[in-house]
Coordinates of C-alpha atoms in Angstrom, one line a residue:
T1 CA -34.3 65.3 68.6
G2 CA -36.6 65.2 65.6
V3 CA -39.9 64.4 67.3
Y4 CA -40.6 64.4 71.0
G5 CA -43.9 63.4 72.5
Q6 CA -44.8 63.1 76.2
G7 CA -48.0 62.5 78.1
G8 CA -51.3 61.1 77.0
D9 CA -51.8 57.6 75.6
Y10 CA -49.5 58.1 72.6
G11 CA -46.4 60.1 72.1
V12 CA -46.7 60.3 68.3
I13 CA -49.5 59.4 66.0
A14 CA -48.8 59.4 62.3
L15 CA -51.2 58.5 59.4
G16 CA -50.1 58.2 55.8
N17 CA -51.6 57.1 52.5
V18 CA -48.7 54.6 52.0
Q19 CA -46.6 54.7 55.1
A20 CA -47.2 56.3 58.5
G21 CA -43.5 56.8 59.1
R22 CA -40.0 56.3 57.8
F23 CA -36.7 56.3 59.7
L24 CA -33.3 56.6 58.0
G25 CA -31.0 55.1 60.5
D26 CA -31.1 52.7 63.4
V27 CA -34.3 52.7 65.5
E28 CA -33.9 52.2 69.3
Y29 CA -36.7 51.7 71.7
T30 CA -37.5 50.6 75.2
G31 CA -40.7 48.8 76.0
M32 CA -42.3 46.4 73.6
L33 CA -42.8 46.4 69.9
I34 CA -46.5 45.7 69.5
G35 CA -48.1 44.9 66.2
P36 CA -49.1 44.2 63.6
S37 CA -52.8 43.9 64.5
S38 CA -53.7 40.3 65.0
D39 CA -57.3 40.2 66.2
A40 CA -59.4 37.5 64.4
K41 CA -62.2 40.0 63.6
L42 CA -59.7 41.9 61.4
K43 CA -58.8 38.9 59.3
T44 CA -60.1 36.7 56.5
F45 CA -58.5 33.3 56.8
L46 CA -57.1 31.6 53.8
K47 CA -56.6 27.8 53.3
D48 CA -53.0 27.1 54.0
E49 CA -51.3 23.8 53.1
T50 CA -47.8 25.3 53.3
S51 CA -44.9 23.2 54.5
Y52 CA -43.0 25.8 56.6
L53 CA -39.9 23.6 56.6
A54 CA -40.0 23.6 52.8
L55 CA -40.2 27.5 52.9
L56 CA -37.4 27.7 55.4
S57 CA -35.2 25.4 53.4
Q58 CA -35.4 27.8 50.4
M59 CA -34.1 30.8 52.6
D60 CA -30.5 31.6 52.3
I61 CA -29.4 33.5 55.5
R62 CA -26.6 35.9 54.5
K63 CA -24.0 37.7 56.5
Y64 CA -23.3 41.1 55.0
K65 CA -22.5 44.8 55.4
Y66 CA -24.4 47.6 53.7
K67 CA -22.8 49.7 51.0
T68 CA -22.9 52.8 53.2
T69 CA -20.6 55.0 51.1
E70 CA -22.6 54.3 47.9
F71 CA -25.9 55.1 49.5
P72 CA -25.2 57.8 52.1
S73 CA -28.8 59.3 51.9
L74 CA -30.2 56.0 53.4
N75 CA -28.1 56.3 56.5
L76 CA -27.5 52.6 56.5
S77 CA -25.8 50.9 59.5
D78 CA -22.1 50.1 59.1
R79 CA -22.4 47.0 61.4
V80 CA -22.3 43.4 60.2
Q81 CA -25.8 42.2 59.5
Y82 CA -27.5 38.8 59.1
G83 CA -30.6 38.5 57.0
L84 CA -32.2 37.6 53.7
V85 CA -32.0 39.1 50.2
A86 CA -35.4 40.5 49.2
Q87 CA -35.1 39.4 45.5
E88 CA -34.4 35.8 46.6
L89 CA -37.3 35.7 49.2
E90 CA -39.6 37.3 46.6
K91 CA -39.4 34.2 44.4
F92 CA -41.3 32.0 46.9
M93 CA -42.8 34.4 49.4
P94 CA -43.7 37.6 47.4
E95 CA -46.2 38.7 50.0
L96 CA -43.3 39.6 52.4
V97 CA -41.4 41.7 50.0
F98 CA -42.2 45.3 49.2
Q99 CA -40.9 47.9 46.8
S100 CA -39.7 51.1 48.5
K101 CA -38.3 54.4 47.4
T102 CA -36.2 57.0 49.1
V103 CA -38.0 60.2 50.1
T104 CA -36.8 63.6 49.3
S105 CA -35.1 65.1 52.2
P106 CA -36.5 68.3 53.7
L107 CA -33.0 69.5 54.3
K108 CA -31.8 71.8 51.6
E109 CA -28.3 70.4 51.3
K110 CA -29.7 66.9 50.7
S111 CA -32.6 67.9 48.4
N112 CA -30.7 67.2 45.2
T113 CA -30.3 63.5 46.1
P114 CA -31.8 61.4 43.4
S115 CA -34.6 59.1 44.3
L116 CA -33.6 55.4 44.8
E117 CA -35.9 52.4 44.5
Y118 CA -35.1 49.3 46.5
K119 CA -36.8 46.2 48.0
T120 CA -37.6 45.7 51.7
I121 CA -38.7 42.6 53.7
N122 CA -41.4 42.3 56.3
Y123 CA -39.2 40.4 58.8
M124 CA -42.1 40.3 61.4
G125 CA -44.0 38.2 58.8
L126 CA -41.2 35.6 59.1
V127 CA -42.0 34.9 62.8
P128 CA -45.1 32.8 62.1
V129 CA -43.1 30.9 59.5
A130 CA -40.4 30.1 62.1
L131 CA -43.1 29.0 64.6
G132 CA -44.6 26.8 61.9
C133 CA -41.2 25.2 61.4
I134 CA -40.9 24.5 65.1
K135 CA -44.4 23.0 65.1
E136 CA -43.6 20.7 62.1
I137 CA -40.3 19.6 63.6
S138 CA -42.0 18.9 66.9
E139 CA -44.7 16.8 65.2
Q140 CA -42.1 14.8 63.3
V141 CA -39.9 14.3 66.3
N142 CA -42.7 13.2 68.6
F143 CA -43.2 9.8 67.0
D144 CA -44.8 7.2 69.4
R145 CA -45.6 10.2 71.7
L146 CA -42.1 10.1 73.1
T147 CA -40.4 13.3 74.3
I148 CA -37.2 14.2 72.6
E149 CA -35.3 13.1 75.7
D150 CA -37.0 9.7 75.7
Q151 CA -36.2 9.4 72.0
Y152 CA -32.5 10.0 72.7
I153 CA -32.6 7.3 75.4
K154 CA -34.3 4.9 73.0
I155 CA -31.7 5.6 70.3
E156 CA -28.9 4.9 72.8
E157 CA -30.6 1.7 73.9
L158 CA -31.0 0.5 70.3
S159 CA -27.3 1.5 69.5
R160 CA -26.2 -0.7 72.4
Q161 CA -28.3 -3.6 71.1
V162 CA -26.8 -3.2 67.6
E163 CA -23.3 -3.3 69.1
E164 CA -24.1 -6.4 71.1
L165 CA -25.6 -8.1 68.0
A166 CA -22.5 -7.2 66.0
K167 CA -20.3 -8.8 68.7
Q168 CA -22.5 -12.0 68.6
V169 CA -22.2 -12.1 64.8
E170 CA -18.4 -11.9 65.0
V171 CA -18.4 -14.8 67.5
L172 CA -20.6 -16.9 65.2
K173 CA -18.3 -16.2 62.3
K174 CA -15.3 -17.5 64.2
K175 CA -17.0 -20.8 64.9

């Protein structure tokens, strides 16, 4: 165990000039992941005329595996992953992409590992984009204030009417 904390309100508190913590490897937790801070008093609101569906349509979700043998110092997962490529996302959502750099290991046998720069993504920042997409779809789908189920019923009814009219046209053609 690298760090162990028990009791009090917080097990571990870390403050840093750039990052408060870094984990090389999988992170497992029980409980909830809380944050980032979202109180209105902490925010300055910007005018947003973004089409979240347009942003989503530019995202290419990829299936991949990390190059674990080429970058052993990062302790990357060897499992199949799904995600985005930082360089691609950066083209249209640069505020969610960050430049990162490996830290020098405090372990003597790894201290000669050269520093590596790479890009990371704030995936938590994509949650509001996904919610915006759901909202846009919901607004588009709810024409005439019909529920999605009512719209399916209406579509089926209209399809039956089209079939009946097509039959009537065929009868008229034969006369």
